[in-house]
């Protein structure tokens, strides 16, 4: 975790912490959290995900994954949001299909049919349960945006995906924002 000049904390979860958070999440929360942790989705994008917007595929080296086609991404220009694509691991796609089968959610129905505010509340509820059970109040600082940041860092630093490939996968165009958002500062930085 890192406190920036504005006193807001930027947090990156390691693999063990990600598993801990998912283990303390309830079913719907686990799906929302998984979409943010594994796909880098924003809380406002989570309710727009349907199974018919997810396409299983494989890379040239045989890595299985699924591509999520988001029709409305972040609205930075007042046009209602742009389209973008992101990836999720095949194992998580399998979890999504199992969840939708169990809940009898149709292909074109929202997998997590709640408001973006509820998505944020679900994340908060899960982190509060972790904080209480682990007796570690640092968990209370984890936000929905930290899950997105963790996804980006996991792909860039832990999976060795180049920044250019990451930007192309997520239809990102602002390199400076991406670097600031996903780079863990050194101890020498303020």
PDB file of C-alpha atoms in Angstrom:
ATOM      1  CA  UNK A   1       0.000   0.000   0.000  1.00  0.00           C
ATOM      2  CA  UNK A   2       1.109   3.540  -0.735  1.00  0.00           C
ATOM      3  CA  UNK A   3      -0.187   6.919   0.456  1.00  0.00           C
ATOM      4  CA  UNK A   4       0.084   9.620  -2.179  1.00  0.00           C
ATOM      5  CA  UNK A   5       0.203  13.392  -1.747  1.00  0.00           C
ATOM      6  CA  UNK A   6      -3.582  13.626  -1.395  1.00  0.00           C
ATOM      7  CA  UNK A   7      -3.569  11.142   1.521  1.00  0.00           C
ATOM      8  CA  UNK A   8      -5.569   8.692  -0.549  1.00  0.00           C
ATOM      9  CA  UNK A   9      -4.168   5.203  -0.409  1.00  0.00           C
ATOM     10  CA  UNK A  10      -3.329   3.219  -3.497  1.00  0.00           C
ATOM     11  CA  UNK A  11      -3.313  -0.462  -2.717  1.00  0.00           C
ATOM     12  CA  UNK A  12      -2.125  -3.488  -4.674  1.00  0.00           C
ATOM     13  CA  UNK A  13      -3.185  -6.907  -3.420  1.00  0.00           C
ATOM     14  CA  UNK A  14      -0.809  -9.828  -3.732  1.00  0.00           C
ATOM     15  CA  UNK A  15      -2.076 -13.280  -4.792  1.00  0.00           C
ATOM     16  CA  UNK A  16      -2.681 -14.446  -1.221  1.00  0.00           C
ATOM     17  CA  UNK A  17      -4.618 -11.276  -0.367  1.00  0.00           C
ATOM     18  CA  UNK A  18      -6.728 -11.643  -3.518  1.00  0.00           C
ATOM     19  CA  UNK A  19      -7.628 -15.208  -2.517  1.00  0.00           C
ATOM     20  CA  UNK A  20      -8.413 -14.057   1.030  1.00  0.00           C
ATOM     21  CA  UNK A  21     -10.760 -11.366  -0.246  1.00  0.00           C
ATOM     22  CA  UNK A  22     -12.529 -13.739  -2.626  1.00  0.00           C
ATOM     23  CA  UNK A  23     -12.880 -16.332   0.140  1.00  0.00           C
ATOM     24  CA  UNK A  24     -14.662 -13.782   2.350  1.00  0.00           C
ATOM     25  CA  UNK A  25     -17.000 -12.578  -0.376  1.00  0.00           C
ATOM     26  CA  UNK A  26     -20.531 -13.870  -0.754  1.00  0.00           C
ATOM     27  CA  UNK A  27     -21.577 -15.372  -4.112  1.00  0.00           C
ATOM     28  CA  UNK A  28     -22.628 -12.207  -5.968  1.00  0.00           C
ATOM     29  CA  UNK A  29     -19.834 -10.210  -4.336  1.00  0.00           C
ATOM     30  CA  UNK A  30     -17.330 -12.845  -5.492  1.00  0.00           C
ATOM     31  CA  UNK A  31     -18.452 -12.388  -9.097  1.00  0.00           C
ATOM     32  CA  UNK A  32     -18.231  -8.575  -8.916  1.00  0.00           C
ATOM     33  CA  UNK A  33     -14.875  -8.686  -7.155  1.00  0.00           C
ATOM     34  CA  UNK A  34     -13.610 -11.278  -9.629  1.00  0.00           C
ATOM     35  CA  UNK A  35     -14.565  -9.111 -12.619  1.00  0.00           C
ATOM     36  CA  UNK A  36     -12.576  -6.233 -11.103  1.00  0.00           C
ATOM     37  CA  UNK A  37      -9.611  -8.333  -9.917  1.00  0.00           C
ATOM     38  CA  UNK A  38      -9.312 -10.518 -13.009  1.00  0.00           C
ATOM     39  CA  UNK A  39     -10.635  -8.213 -15.728  1.00  0.00           C
ATOM     40  CA  UNK A  40      -9.844  -4.737 -14.432  1.00  0.00           C
ATOM     41  CA  UNK A  41     -13.464  -3.629 -14.682  1.00  0.00           C
ATOM     42  CA  UNK A  42     -14.729  -0.456 -13.073  1.00  0.00           C
ATOM     43  CA  UNK A  43     -17.643  -0.694 -10.640  1.00  0.00           C
ATOM     44  CA  UNK A  44     -19.890   1.006 -13.206  1.00  0.00           C
ATOM     45  CA  UNK A  45     -18.941  -1.606 -15.847  1.00  0.00           C
ATOM     46  CA  UNK A  46     -19.707  -4.684 -13.750  1.00  0.00           C
ATOM     47  CA  UNK A  47     -23.534  -4.475 -14.130  1.00  0.00           C
ATOM     48  CA  UNK A  48     -23.176  -4.325 -17.938  1.00  0.00           C
ATOM     49  CA  UNK A  49     -21.456  -7.709 -18.263  1.00  0.00           C
ATOM     50  CA  UNK A  50     -23.544 -10.448 -19.851  1.00  0.00           C
ATOM     51  CA  UNK A  51     -22.444 -13.898 -21.005  1.00  0.00           C
ATOM     52  CA  UNK A  52     -23.093 -12.996 -24.639  1.00  0.00           C
ATOM     53  CA  UNK A  53     -20.424 -10.261 -24.301  1.00  0.00           C
ATOM     54  CA  UNK A  54     -17.760 -12.789 -23.252  1.00  0.00           C
ATOM     55  CA  UNK A  55     -15.928 -14.826 -25.871  1.00  0.00           C
ATOM     56  CA  UNK A  56     -13.619 -17.706 -24.889  1.00  0.00           C
ATOM     57  CA  UNK A  57     -10.392 -17.748 -26.885  1.00  0.00           C
ATOM     58  CA  UNK A  58      -6.766 -18.846 -26.734  1.00  0.00           C
ATOM     59  CA  UNK A  59      -3.510 -17.034 -27.411  1.00  0.00           C
ATOM     60  CA  UNK A  60      -0.871 -18.234 -29.870  1.00  0.00           C
ATOM     61  CA  UNK A  61       0.948 -19.980 -27.009  1.00  0.00           C
ATOM     62  CA  UNK A  62      -2.233 -21.860 -26.028  1.00  0.00           C
ATOM     63  CA  UNK A  63      -3.184 -19.786 -22.980  1.00  0.00           C
ATOM     64  CA  UNK A  64      -6.944 -20.017 -22.548  1.00  0.00           C
ATOM     65  CA  UNK A  65      -8.806 -16.851 -21.636  1.00  0.00           C
ATOM     66  CA  UNK A  66     -12.032 -15.012 -22.356  1.00  0.00           C
ATOM     67  CA  UNK A  67     -12.461 -11.570 -23.915  1.00  0.00           C
ATOM     68  CA  UNK A  68     -15.092  -9.309 -22.353  1.00  0.00           C
ATOM     69  CA  UNK A  69     -16.593  -6.751 -24.740  1.00  0.00           C
ATOM     70  CA  UNK A  70     -17.670  -3.712 -22.726  1.00  0.00           C
ATOM     71  CA  UNK A  71     -20.059  -1.478 -24.625  1.00  0.00           C
ATOM     72  CA  UNK A  72     -19.890   1.394 -22.170  1.00  0.00           C
ATOM     73  CA  UNK A  73     -16.565   2.109 -20.562  1.00  0.00           C
ATOM     74  CA  UNK A  74     -15.502   5.204 -18.679  1.00  0.00           C
ATOM     75  CA  UNK A  75     -17.120   8.393 -19.952  1.00  0.00           C
ATOM     76  CA  UNK A  76     -14.197  10.823 -20.178  1.00  0.00           C
ATOM     77  CA  UNK A  77     -15.658  13.024 -22.912  1.00  0.00           C
ATOM     78  CA  UNK A  78     -19.385  13.194 -22.146  1.00  0.00           C
ATOM     79  CA  UNK A  79     -20.448  10.786 -24.907  1.00  0.00           C
ATOM     80  CA  UNK A  80     -21.807   8.059 -22.653  1.00  0.00           C
ATOM     81  CA  UNK A  81     -18.625   6.004 -22.496  1.00  0.00           C
ATOM     82  CA  UNK A  82     -16.555   4.261 -25.110  1.00  0.00           C
ATOM     83  CA  UNK A  83     -16.387   0.569 -25.964  1.00  0.00           C
ATOM     84  CA  UNK A  84     -13.399  -1.460 -24.859  1.00  0.00           C
ATOM     85  CA  UNK A  85     -12.353  -5.047 -24.402  1.00  0.00           C
ATOM     86  CA  UNK A  86     -10.578  -6.715 -21.546  1.00  0.00           C
ATOM     87  CA  UNK A  87      -9.548 -10.257 -20.715  1.00  0.00           C
ATOM     88  CA  UNK A  88     -10.373 -12.641 -17.896  1.00  0.00           C
ATOM     89  CA  UNK A  89      -8.772 -16.004 -17.139  1.00  0.00           C
ATOM     90  CA  UNK A  90     -10.523 -19.104 -18.474  1.00  0.00           C
ATOM     91  CA  UNK A  91     -10.982 -20.432 -14.927  1.00  0.00           C
ATOM     92  CA  UNK A  92     -12.915 -17.310 -13.927  1.00  0.00           C
ATOM     93  CA  UNK A  93     -15.014 -17.526 -17.104  1.00  0.00           C
ATOM     94  CA  UNK A  94     -15.926 -21.059 -16.000  1.00  0.00           C
ATOM     95  CA  UNK A  95     -16.961 -19.646 -12.607  1.00  0.00           C
ATOM     96  CA  UNK A  96     -19.174 -17.102 -14.384  1.00  0.00           C
ATOM     97  CA  UNK A  97     -20.910 -19.726 -16.500  1.00  0.00           C
ATOM     98  CA  UNK A  98     -21.447 -21.941 -13.445  1.00  0.00           C
ATOM     99  CA  UNK A  99     -22.892 -18.979 -11.502  1.00  0.00           C
ATOM    100  CA  UNK A 100     -25.231 -17.985 -14.338  1.00  0.00           C
ATOM    101  CA  UNK A 101     -26.391 -21.592 -14.750  1.00  0.00           C
ATOM    102  CA  UNK A 102     -27.122 -21.917 -11.024  1.00  0.00           C
ATOM    103  CA  UNK A 103     -28.953 -18.558 -10.929  1.00  0.00           C
ATOM    104  CA  UNK A 104     -30.683 -19.257 -14.276  1.00  0.00           C
ATOM    105  CA  UNK A 105     -29.388 -16.002 -15.745  1.00  0.00           C
ATOM    106  CA  UNK A 106     -29.932 -15.715 -19.501  1.00  0.00           C
ATOM    107  CA  UNK A 107     -27.121 -15.074 -22.004  1.00  0.00           C
ATOM    108  CA  UNK A 108     -28.160 -11.435 -22.502  1.00  0.00           C
ATOM    109  CA  UNK A 109     -29.045 -10.712 -18.869  1.00  0.00           C
ATOM    110  CA  UNK A 110     -26.692  -8.877 -16.526  1.00  0.00           C
ATOM    111  CA  UNK A 111     -24.628 -11.376 -14.555  1.00  0.00           C
ATOM    112  CA  UNK A 112     -24.536  -8.966 -11.606  1.00  0.00           C
ATOM    113  CA  UNK A 113     -27.843  -7.123 -11.824  1.00  0.00           C
ATOM    114  CA  UNK A 114     -27.172  -4.340  -9.330  1.00  0.00           C
ATOM    115  CA  UNK A 115     -26.208  -0.674  -9.462  1.00  0.00           C
ATOM    116  CA  UNK A 116     -22.570   0.462  -9.525  1.00  0.00           C
ATOM    117  CA  UNK A 117     -23.084   1.818  -6.001  1.00  0.00           C
ATOM    118  CA  UNK A 118     -24.120  -1.658  -4.845  1.00  0.00           C
ATOM    119  CA  UNK A 119     -20.993  -3.106  -6.466  1.00  0.00           C
ATOM    120  CA  UNK A 120     -18.921  -0.660  -4.383  1.00  0.00           C
ATOM    121  CA  UNK A 121     -20.888  -1.580  -1.245  1.00  0.00           C
ATOM    122  CA  UNK A 122     -20.322  -5.277  -1.941  1.00  0.00           C
ATOM    123  CA  UNK A 123     -16.563  -4.724  -2.123  1.00  0.00           C
ATOM    124  CA  UNK A 124     -16.687  -2.732   1.107  1.00  0.00           C
ATOM    125  CA  UNK A 125     -18.691  -5.480   2.847  1.00  0.00           C
ATOM    126  CA  UNK A 126     -16.211  -8.148   1.805  1.00  0.00           C
ATOM    127  CA  UNK A 127     -13.158  -6.146   2.908  1.00  0.00           C
ATOM    128  CA  UNK A 128     -14.836  -5.374   6.243  1.00  0.00           C
ATOM    129  CA  UNK A 129     -15.369  -9.112   6.823  1.00  0.00           C
ATOM    130  CA  UNK A 130     -11.684  -9.756   6.046  1.00  0.00           C
ATOM    131  CA  UNK A 131     -10.600  -6.922   8.366  1.00  0.00           C
ATOM    132  CA  UNK A 132     -12.742  -8.272  11.180  1.00  0.00           C
ATOM    133  CA  UNK A 133     -11.711 -11.897  10.789  1.00  0.00           C
ATOM    134  CA  UNK A 134      -7.999 -11.164  10.334  1.00  0.00           C
ATOM    135  CA  UNK A 135      -8.024  -8.355  12.912  1.00  0.00           C
ATOM    136  CA  UNK A 136      -6.167  -6.240  10.366  1.00  0.00           C
ATOM    137  CA  UNK A 137      -7.704  -2.786   9.920  1.00  0.00           C
ATOM    138  CA  UNK A 138      -5.560  -2.106   6.834  1.00  0.00           C
ATOM    139  CA  UNK A 139      -8.147  -4.091   4.877  1.00  0.00           C
ATOM    140  CA  UNK A 140     -10.656  -1.278   5.486  1.00  0.00           C
ATOM    141  CA  UNK A 141      -8.577   0.918   3.144  1.00  0.00           C
ATOM    142  CA  UNK A 142      -9.140  -1.396   0.148  1.00  0.00           C
ATOM    143  CA  UNK A 143     -11.539   0.066  -2.429  1.00  0.00           C
ATOM    144  CA  UNK A 144     -13.129  -1.169  -5.634  1.00  0.00           C
ATOM    145  CA  UNK A 145     -10.576   0.838  -7.616  1.00  0.00           C
ATOM    146  CA  UNK A 146      -7.734  -0.987  -5.868  1.00  0.00           C
ATOM    147  CA  UNK A 147      -9.048  -4.230  -7.371  1.00  0.00           C
ATOM    148  CA  UNK A 148      -8.788  -2.728 -10.857  1.00  0.00           C
ATOM    149  CA  UNK A 149      -5.295  -1.470 -10.076  1.00  0.00           C
ATOM    150  CA  UNK A 150      -4.322  -4.919  -8.798  1.00  0.00           C
ATOM    151  CA  UNK A 151      -5.469  -6.464 -12.086  1.00  0.00           C
ATOM    152  CA  UNK A 152      -3.346  -4.077 -14.133  1.00  0.00           C
ATOM    153  CA  UNK A 153      -0.308  -4.595 -11.951  1.00  0.00           C
ATOM    154  CA  UNK A 154      -0.760  -8.376 -12.031  1.00  0.00           C
ATOM    155  CA  UNK A 155      -0.756  -8.374 -15.835  1.00  0.00           C
ATOM    156  CA  UNK A 156       2.092  -5.894 -16.217  1.00  0.00           C
ATOM    157  CA  UNK A 157       4.460  -6.900 -13.435  1.00  0.00           C
ATOM    158  CA  UNK A 158       3.610 -10.470 -12.543  1.00  0.00           C
ATOM    159  CA  UNK A 159       2.575 -11.857 -15.927  1.00  0.00           C
ATOM    160  CA  UNK A 160       5.151  -9.842 -17.917  1.00  0.00           C
ATOM    161  CA  UNK A 161       2.658  -8.424 -20.407  1.00  0.00           C
ATOM    162  CA  UNK A 162       4.128  -5.360 -22.095  1.00  0.00           C
ATOM    163  CA  UNK A 163       2.476  -1.982 -21.447  1.00  0.00           C
ATOM    164  CA  UNK A 164       1.674  -1.701 -25.165  1.00  0.00           C
ATOM    165  CA  UNK A 165      -0.098  -5.071 -25.187  1.00  0.00           C
ATOM    166  CA  UNK A 166      -1.929  -4.211 -21.961  1.00  0.00           C
ATOM    167  CA  UNK A 167      -3.085  -0.909 -23.410  1.00  0.00           C
ATOM    168  CA  UNK A 168      -4.262  -2.619 -26.599  1.00  0.00           C
ATOM    169  CA  UNK A 169      -6.117  -5.317 -24.653  1.00  0.00           C
ATOM    170  CA  UNK A 170      -7.980  -2.765 -22.572  1.00  0.00           C
ATOM    171  CA  UNK A 171      -8.350  -0.120 -25.278  1.00  0.00           C
ATOM    172  CA  UNK A 172      -6.406   2.375 -23.178  1.00  0.00           C
ATOM    173  CA  UNK A 173      -4.837   5.412 -24.805  1.00  0.00           C
ATOM    174  CA  UNK A 174      -3.325   7.474 -21.973  1.00  0.00           C
ATOM    175  CA  UNK A 175       0.101   6.043 -21.153  1.00  0.00           C
ATOM    176  CA  UNK A 176       0.836   8.487 -18.313  1.00  0.00           C
ATOM    177  CA  UNK A 177      -2.383   7.588 -16.476  1.00  0.00           C
ATOM    178  CA  UNK A 178      -1.679   3.897 -16.873  1.00  0.00           C
ATOM    179  CA  UNK A 179       1.873   4.245 -15.554  1.00  0.00           C
ATOM    180  CA  UNK A 180       0.785   6.389 -12.593  1.00  0.00           C
ATOM    181  CA  UNK A 181      -2.064   4.046 -11.784  1.00  0.00           C
ATOM    182  CA  UNK A 182      -0.274   0.724 -11.964  1.00  0.00           C
ATOM    183  CA  UNK A 183       3.317   1.449 -10.973  1.00  0.00           C
ATOM    184  CA  UNK A 184       4.120   0.759  -7.356  1.00  0.00           C
ATOM    185  CA  UNK A 185       6.247   3.660  -6.123  1.00  0.00           C
ATOM    186  CA  UNK A 186       9.627   3.095  -4.569  1.00  0.00           C
ATOM    187  CA  UNK A 187      10.402   4.036  -0.984  1.00  0.00           C
ATOM    188  CA  UNK A 188      12.202   7.150  -2.254  1.00  0.00           C
ATOM    189  CA  UNK A 189       9.030   8.615  -3.789  1.00  0.00           C
ATOM    190  CA  UNK A 190       6.783  10.899  -1.749  1.00  0.00           C
TER     191      UNK A 190
END
